[in-house]
Amino acid sequence: MQSKKTIQCLADLPVMPTTLDTMAWNKTGAWRFLTPVARNKIPPCRQGCPAGTPVPDFINALKQNGENGALEIILAHNPLPGLTGRLCYHPCQTKCVRRDLDEGVSIQRIERYLADCGDFQPPAADPGKAGCVTVVGAGPLGLSCAYFLGLQGVTVKVTDAGTRAGGALLDIAPEKLDPGVLEKEIDRLVAAGRLELSLGTETPAAALAEMADQSDMVILDPTAGNGAVAAPESAVSFNPFDDEAPAGNVVAPTLPDNLIPFKAPMIAHYIGAGRRVARLVAACLSGESFASQEAANSPDQPVTAEQIRLDRFRAEQSAETSPRKRQVEWTREQVMAAADRCLSCGTCNLCEQCVISCPDTSILKNPAGTGVCVDLYHCKGCGICAYECPRGVITMEEINE
Amino acid sequence: MKKVMMGTEAAALAAKLARVQVVSAYPITPQTVIVEELADIIGRGELAAKYINVESEHSAMASCIGASASGARTFTATSSQGLALMHEVLHYAANGRFPIVMANANRALTPPWNLYCDHTDSLSQRDTGWIQYYCSDVQDVLDAILIAYRVAEIVSLPVMINLDAFYLTHTSELLDVPEQDAVDRFLPPFRPVFKLDTDDPKTFGNVCGSDLYTSIKFKHQQDTLAATAVWNKMADAFADQFGRRHPAVAPYRTEDAELVIIGIGTATGAIRLAVDRLREEGIAAGSLGLSMVRPFPYADVLSALENTRHVMVVDRDVSFGAEGILAQEVKAGLFDRGTDCRFHGFIAGIGGNDISSDGIIQLARQALTGKEETSKTGNSFWTEVLP
Amino acid sequence: MMAENMTNRALFTPGHFGCPGCGAALAMKYALETLGSDTIVVMPAGCWSTLIGIYPYSCLTVPVISVAFETTAATAAGIKAGLEIQGNDHTTVLAWAGDGGTFDIGFQALSGAAERNDDILYICYDNEAYMNTGIQRSSATPAGGWTTTTPASALKPQKKKNIMNIMAAHGVPYAATASISDPQDLAAKLQKAMTIKGTRFIHLYASCPTGWRHAPELSIDVARMAVQSRVFPLYEIIDGETWHISPMPEKTPIAAYLKAQGRFKALNPERTAAFQCSVDNEWENLLKKSQAA
C-alpha cells in the first residue's frame, strides 16, 4: 500500500509529463479526527422481544440465504418459533419503526412461515461435557431452559409425568394451537438441544434428592402444567430476573406475577425466562461469573426509532400492504413481500449506501461478505457513511490509534 | 511536377502531402487561403482528415493539442492577433511535447490595425518553446512543412513555419511539387511517443512539485537545444531525396566577409542581392539568412560570423523597451564567444514596409561609415520614419 | 467493486487530495462507474486537476489530460477527431470541467463544440464557485451566496446563470441535470447519453463542504435537499426542444437547504423570500416547458 514507483534520475523522466502510478501510497487516513465504526445495534423490535430474537438478522438471512439460514438464526434465540409465530402478542410489531412510515412489518407471520417451512438439521449427537442437569417438567420454560443448556454443551434430561411434552402448552385449545404443530416444535427442540426426554415419569418429591445426587443440578419447571412437581422445602427458589446465581442443586425458578398463571400470548416471556435460567445455571456450573459471560455475549448499543432515516425510504402507496390478517396461511410470496418491507434497523443488510457514498472508496464490503469494513489507511473521517446509513449502523468515534 | 502557387496554397498542399489527420481551422488574414484550401481538399476526399471549424485561435491550438494527444498528425495556421491569442496554449503545446506543425503568416500586431508583414508576432512567442523556422520563398514553405513534421515527431516538439504576410502568403512562384509517394518515403506515419490510450491509462500534465518540474524543464531544454542538429540532419535527408536545401542557417559569401547582414524571411532575398552589389563596389559583404530562430542556432551563426568585423542585423520586429529581437539574440551569441565586432541593429520593414536591396545597401553603408542617416532610438536605427 | 459494469481495475482509487466529504470526488466516482474504462478524460484547471494527485501520480486509472482552463471542450473535440480519424469511434471523450471552467472561462469553447455538435460528453461538476482557488464567485454562484469575492458586504446580486437554457438554445441532442444525491438517476442519464452521438451535456450538482460551509457528512444530503426543494431540479432536454422532468421533486421549502450551509448565513428574511420566489418562478418555467411537449 505504501510503495510507489519513483523518479530518481533524468533518465527516469518520460518525454511527456505522464504519470507512473496511483495515489494509493498517500495516507489520507492521517487527516482523520473521527473514525467510522460499523457495528450492529439492537433494533426496537428486538428490544421489545422477550426472547431477544434478532429480527432484522433473520429477515435479512431469509432474503439472502433462504429459509434454512433464517430459521437457524431464530433457533439460536427461540427454540419454539412455530408457537411464538402463532401465539405471541408480538411486541416486536408494536415497536416496528416502519409504522412511522406506513405500516409495520408482519414479523410474526414471517417467523411462523420459517418455523413451518424451514428445514433444520440437528447437529450430530455429541454428549455435552459441561455438566449434567435434569429438568423436571416439559413446559415451555423447562423446555427452553433445557434447550439452551444443551446448546451450551450441558447434558440435559427432561422428565415429565405426562405422556406428551408441553406442560402448560397442552392446555391451549387446538384451534389456537394445532397439536401436530406443538409436537413438531418440541421434537425439533429436543433434537436441536440433544436432550433426553423421559415422558410418563413421575417424580415424587422424595425422588428429587436422589436425582440431585445423579445430576449437577435439578431444575423444577414452573410451567409444567399438570406435570408440575411441587418444590420440596429443600429446593431453592430463585428469581432468574435478579441475575443471581442459583444456590443449591435443586432449584425452582420463580416467575413474576404477570406471568402467573400461564398465558399463551406471553409464550416468548417463558422462553426468554428459560434461557435466563439456562445461562445462570451454566455460569454456575462452569464457575464463571454470569456477568462476565453476558458481557462477552451481549450485543451492543440499542438504536432508537429517531436514528432511522425514514426519509430515505419510500412509503408504499396502498394501505393494503399486508395480506388480510384472517388469512390462515401466508404464501411464500406474501412472506417475501413482507420481508422486503423490513428496514433492518441497526443491522447492516449490505445495502451498500455507505460504500456508494464514500468519496474516497474507503468503506467497502468485507471480504467475507458479511458486512462492511473501513480502509483506515485512506479514510478521511468525513462522516458521510455514518450519515447516509439509513439504519444507524455506523457511528463516528474518536479512536486513538 | 511544376506548379505555380502562392505561399498559402503551398502550405495547404504541404499539409495534404504530409497526410495530416486533423486540421483545426480559424480564419485570419492573410492565412485564410490555407484553411479554405484545406476545407476543399478534405471535403473532396483528397485528404482523409478531420476538419474542425473552431471558434477562435485559442481553441484551434487547443484542439490541435487534443488531436495530437490522441495520436493524430495535426495542423493549423494563423497569424498575428490569432497567434497572440494562442499564446497560453502555445506554451502548453511545447511543454506538453506535442509535435504539432503550424503555419504562421507573419503580420503586424494592433492597434492600429495593420495586415502586412511584420515579425513581431512570432518572435514575441520565441519563449514558448516552439521550434521556429522562417521561410524565404514559396518553395521553402512547402518543403519546410514536410521537414517540420519529420523533425517534430522525432524531437516531440511543435514547429512554427513562418511565412511573410502577402510577400509569401499571396505571392505566386513556380514550385517543384513532390509526388505523394516520394513524400511518403521521406515522412513515415506518425508514431507517437505517448498518446491517450485506454489500454495504457496515464494522467497527462497534472500538478507537479518544484523539484520534478525543474528536471522536466531541464530535459525539455536539452531536447529543444538538440533540435537544430535534428533539423539539419532531416534537411540533409530531404536534400538527398529532393535536391533542395533548407538548413537552419543560410550563409552567403560569409567566408571572407567584413560585413555580415543578418535577416529572416523574404528580406533574405533582398539582402543577398545587396551583398552582390556591395561586393561589386569592393565591399566584402556577406549575409546570413536565419531560417531557424528557435532553437537559436548559436554554433551556425557564430561560425558564419567568425571573421567579420561588422555585424548588421535587420529586424522586421521590435521588442518594446529593448531593441530588435534578432539583434538581442545575435548579440548574446557574440558575447558568449567574445568579440570585437561592431554591431549595427536596424529596424526595417515593420508593418509591411518594403525591404529592398537598395534599402539594404544604404543601411550597410551607414553601418560601415558610421554616418547616422536614419532615425535612431535606443540601440536601433529605424527606416521609413517620419522626419 | 460496486457497480456491475466495473472492469477489472478500479478506475477511481483512494489517496486523492479531495477535502473530506468532497462532492466533486463523488461525482467523478459515479460518472466513471457508468462510463467505464473506455473513457478519456479532459480536465481543466479546477478542484479536480488538483485533487487528482501530484505528478507523477494520479488517482484515476483512465487516461486523463490536464488542460488549460478555457480549453476543455476544444481539446475534447480535438481528441475525438483524432480518435475517429484513427478508426476509433467507441472511446468516450469526457470533458470534465467545473462551473468556472464551463460557465465562464470555458464558455466559448463549449459553445463552439455544441454549435458544431462535436461528439463529446461534457459534464460540468458544479460547486457554484471557483473553489480550487479559494472560493471565489463564478456565474454559477447563486444570488446571495457568500464567496470571498462576494463577501457579506457585497453579496452576489445576479442569479445563477442558466446554463441549461443556453445548451438548449444550442440545440444539442441531449442535456440533463443530475446530482450526486441521485447516483442511479445520473447512471441512467449517462447510459442514455452514451447511446447518442453529438454534444451531450450533463450539469452535475456537486456539493462542497469547504466552500458552502456545511458539515462534511452532509454533502449528499445538501444535494438531496437542493433537488427536493427544486433549487436544482432534475430534468432532461432532448434536441433543445423537449423538456422532461424526472423524477418529480417533493417540493420541500428551501429553509432546511439554506440553513445547512454557512454560505447563506447572511440571507435575511427578505432575501430568503426572494430566493424562494426565484426558485418557484424557475420551477414554473420548467414545468411549462415540460408540459409543452
mmCIF file of C-alpha atoms in Angstrom, chain B residues 109-358:
data_model
loop_
_atom_site.group_PDB
_atom_site.id
_atom_site.type_symbol
_atom_site.label_atom_id
_atom_site.label_comp_id
_atom_site.label_asym_id
_atom_site.label_seq_id
_atom_site.Cartn_x
_atom_site.Cartn_y
_atom_site.Cartn_z
ATOM 1 C CA LEU B 109 0.024 43.418 -34.255
ATOM 2 C CA THR B 110 -2.603 46.024 -33.388
ATOM 3 C CA PRO B 111 -3.635 48.720 -32.701
ATOM 4 C CA PRO B 112 -3.625 50.378 -35.142
ATOM 5 C CA TRP B 113 -4.796 47.660 -37.462
ATOM 6 C CA ASN B 114 -2.201 46.509 -39.990
ATOM 7 C CA LEU B 115 -2.474 43.372 -42.050
ATOM 8 C CA TYR B 116 1.000 43.443 -43.523
ATOM 9 C CA CYS B 117 4.325 41.786 -42.995
ATOM 10 C CA ASP B 118 5.942 42.083 -39.580
ATOM 11 C CA HIS B 119 7.783 39.520 -37.457
ATOM 12 C CA THR B 120 6.880 40.772 -34.005
ATOM 13 C CA ASP B 121 4.014 38.294 -33.801
ATOM 14 C CA SER B 122 6.073 35.112 -33.912
ATOM 15 C CA LEU B 123 9.300 36.470 -32.489
ATOM 16 C CA SER B 124 7.466 37.622 -29.391
ATOM 17 C CA GLN B 125 6.442 33.985 -28.964
ATOM 18 C CA ARG B 126 10.061 32.786 -29.028
ATOM 19 C CA ASP B 127 9.988 31.817 -25.354
ATOM 20 C CA THR B 128 7.074 29.414 -25.751
ATOM 21 C CA GLY B 129 9.330 26.546 -26.763
ATOM 22 C CA TRP B 130 8.178 26.137 -30.364
ATOM 23 C CA ILE B 131 10.772 25.423 -32.991
ATOM 24 C CA GLN B 132 10.564 28.446 -35.291
ATOM 25 C CA TYR B 133 11.506 28.448 -38.955
ATOM 26 C CA TYR B 134 11.237 31.434 -41.300
ATOM 27 C CA CYS B 135 10.644 30.747 -44.985
ATOM 28 C CA SER B 136 12.480 32.691 -47.617
ATOM 29 C CA ASP B 137 10.363 31.749 -50.601
ATOM 30 C CA VAL B 138 7.298 29.734 -51.510
ATOM 31 C CA GLN B 139 9.241 26.530 -52.217
ATOM 32 C CA ASP B 140 10.654 26.894 -48.733
ATOM 33 C CA VAL B 141 7.101 26.999 -47.340
ATOM 34 C CA LEU B 142 6.155 23.716 -48.947
ATOM 35 C CA ASP B 143 9.390 21.899 -48.210
ATOM 36 C CA ALA B 144 9.827 23.212 -44.662
ATOM 37 C CA ILE B 145 6.417 21.951 -43.583
ATOM 38 C CA LEU B 146 7.360 18.443 -44.681
ATOM 39 C CA ILE B 147 10.709 18.627 -42.892
ATOM 40 C CA ALA B 148 8.953 20.123 -39.892
ATOM 41 C CA TYR B 149 6.747 17.080 -39.383
ATOM 42 C CA ARG B 150 9.712 14.788 -39.578
ATOM 43 C CA VAL B 151 11.640 16.833 -37.030
ATOM 44 C CA ALA B 152 8.669 17.470 -34.744
ATOM 45 C CA GLU B 153 7.868 13.797 -34.463
ATOM 46 C CA ILE B 154 11.479 12.897 -33.676
ATOM 47 C CA VAL B 155 12.070 15.542 -31.018
ATOM 48 C CA SER B 156 8.474 15.696 -29.752
ATOM 49 C CA LEU B 157 8.226 19.457 -30.056
ATOM 50 C CA PRO B 158 5.868 21.675 -32.046
ATOM 51 C CA VAL B 159 7.142 23.613 -35.071
ATOM 52 C CA MET B 160 6.024 27.001 -36.316
ATOM 53 C CA ILE B 161 6.641 27.576 -40.009
ATOM 54 C CA ASN B 162 6.541 31.304 -40.595
ATOM 55 C CA LEU B 163 5.754 32.950 -43.889
ATOM 56 C CA ASP B 164 5.701 36.670 -44.576
ATOM 57 C CA ALA B 165 2.244 38.169 -44.895
ATOM 58 C CA PHE B 166 1.493 38.902 -48.543
ATOM 59 C CA TYR B 167 5.123 38.641 -49.613
ATOM 60 C CA LEU B 168 4.770 34.889 -49.323
ATOM 61 C CA THR B 169 1.143 34.227 -48.492
ATOM 62 C CA HIS B 170 -0.132 35.962 -51.613
ATOM 63 C CA THR B 171 2.851 35.785 -53.916
ATOM 64 C CA SER B 172 2.961 33.123 -56.569
ATOM 65 C CA GLU B 173 6.074 31.277 -57.554
ATOM 66 C CA LEU B 174 6.863 28.323 -59.703
ATOM 67 C CA LEU B 175 7.230 25.308 -57.457
ATOM 68 C CA ASP B 176 8.614 21.859 -57.667
ATOM 69 C CA VAL B 177 5.823 19.816 -56.142
ATOM 70 C CA PRO B 178 6.955 16.398 -54.881
ATOM 71 C CA GLU B 179 4.903 13.322 -55.611
ATOM 72 C CA GLN B 180 2.918 11.814 -52.788
ATOM 73 C CA ASP B 181 4.812 8.538 -52.749
ATOM 74 C CA ALA B 182 8.135 10.403 -52.591
ATOM 75 C CA VAL B 183 6.870 12.365 -49.608
ATOM 76 C CA ASP B 184 5.645 9.136 -48.009
ATOM 77 C CA ARG B 185 9.204 7.797 -48.260
ATOM 78 C CA PHE B 186 10.570 10.890 -46.563
ATOM 79 C CA LEU B 187 7.836 11.223 -43.955
ATOM 80 C CA PRO B 188 6.600 7.992 -42.381
ATOM 81 C CA PRO B 189 3.280 7.832 -40.492
ATOM 82 C CA PHE B 190 3.172 9.398 -37.036
ATOM 83 C CA ARG B 191 4.259 7.014 -34.266
ATOM 84 C CA PRO B 192 3.538 8.924 -31.066
ATOM 85 C CA VAL B 193 5.958 8.682 -28.157
ATOM 86 C CA PHE B 194 2.909 8.926 -25.944
ATOM 87 C CA LYS B 195 -0.810 9.061 -26.580
ATOM 88 C CA LEU B 196 -4.007 8.994 -24.574
ATOM 89 C CA ASP B 197 -4.665 5.279 -24.571
ATOM 90 C CA THR B 198 -7.379 3.440 -22.657
ATOM 91 C CA ASP B 199 -5.211 0.313 -22.737
ATOM 92 C CA ASP B 200 -2.340 2.121 -21.044
ATOM 93 C CA PRO B 201 -4.003 4.817 -18.964
ATOM 94 C CA LYS B 202 -1.933 7.653 -17.616
ATOM 95 C CA THR B 203 -2.672 11.142 -16.432
ATOM 96 C CA PHE B 204 -1.017 13.804 -18.512
ATOM 97 C CA GLY B 205 0.329 17.018 -17.157
ATOM 98 C CA ASN B 206 -1.121 17.208 -13.648
ATOM 99 C CA VAL B 207 0.154 19.316 -10.769
ATOM 100 C CA CYS B 208 3.872 18.843 -10.214
ATOM 101 C CA GLY B 209 6.227 19.779 -7.384
ATOM 102 C CA SER B 210 9.058 22.228 -7.922
ATOM 103 C CA ASP B 211 11.742 19.611 -7.816
ATOM 104 C CA LEU B 212 10.424 17.429 -10.597
ATOM 105 C CA TYR B 213 9.268 20.455 -12.577
ATOM 106 C CA THR B 214 12.834 21.704 -12.715
ATOM 107 C CA SER B 215 14.121 18.404 -14.013
ATOM 108 C CA ILE B 216 11.316 18.120 -16.548
ATOM 109 C CA LYS B 217 12.149 21.579 -17.859
ATOM 110 C CA PHE B 218 15.845 20.779 -17.915
ATOM 111 C CA LYS B 219 15.181 17.777 -20.096
ATOM 112 C CA HIS B 220 12.808 19.855 -22.233
ATOM 113 C CA GLN B 221 15.533 22.443 -22.779
ATOM 114 C CA GLN B 222 18.083 19.765 -23.571
ATOM 115 C CA ASP B 223 15.791 18.285 -26.176
ATOM 116 C CA THR B 224 14.959 21.681 -27.631
ATOM 117 C CA LEU B 225 18.595 22.698 -27.986
ATOM 118 C CA ALA B 226 19.306 19.415 -29.732
ATOM 119 C CA ALA B 227 16.626 20.144 -32.334
ATOM 120 C CA THR B 228 18.928 22.250 -34.501
ATOM 121 C CA ALA B 229 21.052 19.259 -35.293
ATOM 122 C CA VAL B 230 17.955 17.160 -35.931
ATOM 123 C CA TRP B 231 16.605 19.791 -38.313
ATOM 124 C CA ASN B 232 19.861 19.935 -40.216
ATOM 125 C CA LYS B 233 20.002 16.181 -40.431
ATOM 126 C CA MET B 234 16.459 15.899 -41.733
ATOM 127 C CA ALA B 235 17.085 18.805 -44.092
ATOM 128 C CA ASP B 236 20.048 16.862 -45.435
ATOM 129 C CA ALA B 237 17.888 13.793 -45.901
ATOM 130 C CA PHE B 238 15.347 15.960 -47.691
ATOM 131 C CA ALA B 239 18.083 17.368 -49.904
ATOM 132 C CA ASP B 240 19.297 13.865 -50.711
ATOM 133 C CA GLN B 241 15.843 12.882 -51.819
ATOM 134 C CA PHE B 242 14.543 16.043 -53.441
ATOM 135 C CA GLY B 243 17.671 18.063 -54.167
ATOM 136 C CA ARG B 244 16.665 21.210 -52.302
ATOM 137 C CA ARG B 245 18.405 22.510 -49.206
ATOM 138 C CA HIS B 246 16.704 24.060 -46.186
ATOM 139 C CA PRO B 247 19.289 24.249 -43.438
ATOM 140 C CA ALA B 248 18.882 26.072 -40.121
ATOM 141 C CA VAL B 249 21.022 28.946 -41.370
ATOM 142 C CA ALA B 250 21.827 30.024 -44.915
ATOM 143 C CA PRO B 251 25.196 31.743 -45.066
ATOM 144 C CA TYR B 252 26.014 33.606 -48.266
ATOM 145 C CA ARG B 253 29.552 34.749 -49.053
ATOM 146 C CA THR B 254 30.407 34.936 -45.357
ATOM 147 C CA GLU B 255 33.779 33.194 -45.506
ATOM 148 C CA ASP B 256 35.766 36.346 -46.071
ATOM 149 C CA ALA B 257 33.105 38.907 -45.277
ATOM 150 C CA GLU B 258 33.933 42.018 -43.316
ATOM 151 C CA LEU B 259 30.276 42.862 -43.015
ATOM 152 C CA VAL B 260 27.621 40.210 -42.479
ATOM 153 C CA ILE B 261 23.991 41.181 -42.804
ATOM 154 C CA ILE B 262 21.536 39.028 -40.876
ATOM 155 C CA GLY B 263 17.835 38.800 -41.660
ATOM 156 C CA ILE B 264 14.934 36.400 -41.881
ATOM 157 C CA GLY B 265 12.022 35.744 -44.203
ATOM 158 C CA THR B 266 11.708 37.203 -47.675
ATOM 159 C CA ALA B 267 14.123 40.012 -46.803
ATOM 160 C CA THR B 268 16.937 37.498 -47.096
ATOM 161 C CA GLY B 269 16.486 37.600 -50.870
ATOM 162 C CA ALA B 270 16.888 41.364 -50.999
ATOM 163 C CA ILE B 271 19.828 41.067 -48.625
ATOM 164 C CA ARG B 272 21.624 38.646 -50.916
ATOM 165 C CA LEU B 273 21.119 40.960 -53.871
ATOM 166 C CA ALA B 274 22.524 43.780 -51.776
ATOM 167 C CA VAL B 275 25.528 41.658 -50.849
ATOM 168 C CA ASP B 276 26.311 41.001 -54.513
ATOM 169 C CA ARG B 277 26.070 44.699 -55.355
ATOM 170 C CA LEU B 278 28.221 45.677 -52.378
ATOM 171 C CA ARG B 279 30.792 43.156 -53.439
ATOM 172 C CA GLU B 280 30.834 44.779 -56.880
ATOM 173 C CA GLU B 281 31.631 48.024 -55.111
ATOM 174 C CA GLY B 282 34.510 46.350 -53.367
ATOM 175 C CA ILE B 283 32.886 45.890 -50.020
ATOM 176 C CA ALA B 284 33.411 42.390 -48.598
ATOM 177 C CA ALA B 285 29.817 41.813 -47.674
ATOM 178 C CA GLY B 286 28.105 38.567 -46.821
ATOM 179 C CA SER B 287 24.702 37.598 -45.469
ATOM 180 C CA LEU B 288 23.228 35.089 -43.125
ATOM 181 C CA GLY B 289 19.634 34.045 -43.552
ATOM 182 C CA LEU B 290 18.431 32.808 -40.193
ATOM 183 C CA SER B 291 15.873 30.252 -41.203
ATOM 184 C CA MET B 292 15.770 28.863 -37.721
ATOM 185 C CA VAL B 293 15.313 31.260 -34.842
ATOM 186 C CA ARG B 294 14.357 28.677 -32.252
ATOM 187 C CA PRO B 295 16.285 26.876 -31.136
ATOM 188 C CA PHE B 296 18.732 29.687 -31.770
ATOM 189 C CA PRO B 297 21.460 28.180 -33.940
ATOM 190 C CA TYR B 298 24.322 29.706 -31.990
ATOM 191 C CA ALA B 299 27.021 27.473 -33.407
ATOM 192 C CA ASP B 300 25.993 28.002 -37.026
ATOM 193 C CA VAL B 301 25.620 31.757 -36.510
ATOM 194 C CA LEU B 302 28.940 32.158 -34.757
ATOM 195 C CA SER B 303 30.792 30.175 -37.349
ATOM 196 C CA ALA B 304 29.374 32.402 -40.102
ATOM 197 C CA LEU B 305 30.457 35.482 -38.164
ATOM 198 C CA GLU B 306 33.916 34.172 -37.363
ATOM 199 C CA ASN B 307 35.964 36.549 -39.447
ATOM 200 C CA THR B 308 33.687 39.512 -39.756
ATOM 201 C CA ARG B 309 34.201 42.968 -38.317
ATOM 202 C CA HIS B 310 30.694 44.301 -38.783
ATOM 203 C CA VAL B 311 27.505 42.526 -37.935
ATOM 204 C CA MET B 312 24.342 44.104 -39.217
ATOM 205 C CA VAL B 313 21.001 42.726 -38.122
ATOM 206 C CA VAL B 314 17.812 43.671 -39.884
ATOM 207 C CA ASP B 315 14.876 43.226 -37.560
ATOM 208 C CA ARG B 316 11.408 43.286 -39.008
ATOM 209 C CA ASP B 317 10.154 43.441 -35.426
ATOM 210 C CA VAL B 318 10.541 45.392 -32.182
ATOM 211 C CA SER B 319 10.791 44.328 -28.590
ATOM 212 C CA PHE B 320 9.469 47.486 -26.969
ATOM 213 C CA GLY B 321 11.682 48.760 -24.223
ATOM 214 C CA ALA B 322 14.690 46.903 -25.606
ATOM 215 C CA GLU B 323 15.554 46.636 -29.291
ATOM 216 C CA GLY B 324 15.153 44.319 -32.255
ATOM 217 C CA ILE B 325 14.699 40.743 -31.125
ATOM 218 C CA LEU B 326 17.156 39.203 -33.557
ATOM 219 C CA ALA B 327 19.679 41.848 -32.593
ATOM 220 C CA GLN B 328 19.395 40.775 -28.983
ATOM 221 C CA GLU B 329 19.779 37.120 -29.862
ATOM 222 C CA VAL B 330 22.812 37.654 -32.075
ATOM 223 C CA LYS B 331 24.490 39.920 -29.550
ATOM 224 C CA ALA B 332 24.008 37.318 -26.853
ATOM 225 C CA GLY B 333 25.683 34.730 -29.043
ATOM 226 C CA LEU B 334 28.569 37.047 -29.866
ATOM 227 C CA PHE B 335 29.112 37.942 -26.223
ATOM 228 C CA ASP B 336 29.474 34.324 -25.250
ATOM 229 C CA ARG B 337 32.194 33.882 -27.843
ATOM 230 C CA GLY B 338 33.872 37.167 -27.081
ATOM 231 C CA THR B 339 34.090 39.607 -29.923
ATOM 232 C CA ASP B 340 35.421 42.895 -31.134
ATOM 233 C CA CYS B 341 32.849 43.200 -33.932
ATOM 234 C CA ARG B 342 30.937 46.378 -34.446
ATOM 235 C CA PHE B 343 27.263 45.702 -34.158
ATOM 236 C CA HIS B 344 24.535 47.532 -36.053
ATOM 237 C CA GLY B 345 20.899 46.991 -35.324
ATOM 238 C CA PHE B 346 18.270 48.139 -37.795
ATOM 239 C CA ILE B 347 14.526 48.071 -37.584
ATOM 240 C CA ALA B 348 13.180 47.842 -41.116
ATOM 241 C CA GLY B 349 10.089 46.657 -42.890
ATOM 242 C CA ILE B 350 7.715 46.591 -39.959
ATOM 243 C CA GLY B 351 4.019 46.990 -40.702
ATOM 244 C CA GLY B 352 4.676 45.678 -44.205
ATOM 245 C CA ASN B 353 7.121 48.311 -45.443
ATOM 246 C CA ASP B 354 9.191 47.024 -48.309
ATOM 247 C CA ILE B 355 12.771 45.939 -47.685
ATOM 248 C CA SER B 356 14.586 46.441 -50.972
ATOM 249 C CA SER B 357 18.171 45.701 -51.869
ATOM 250 C CA ASP B 358 18.652 49.460 -52.334
#
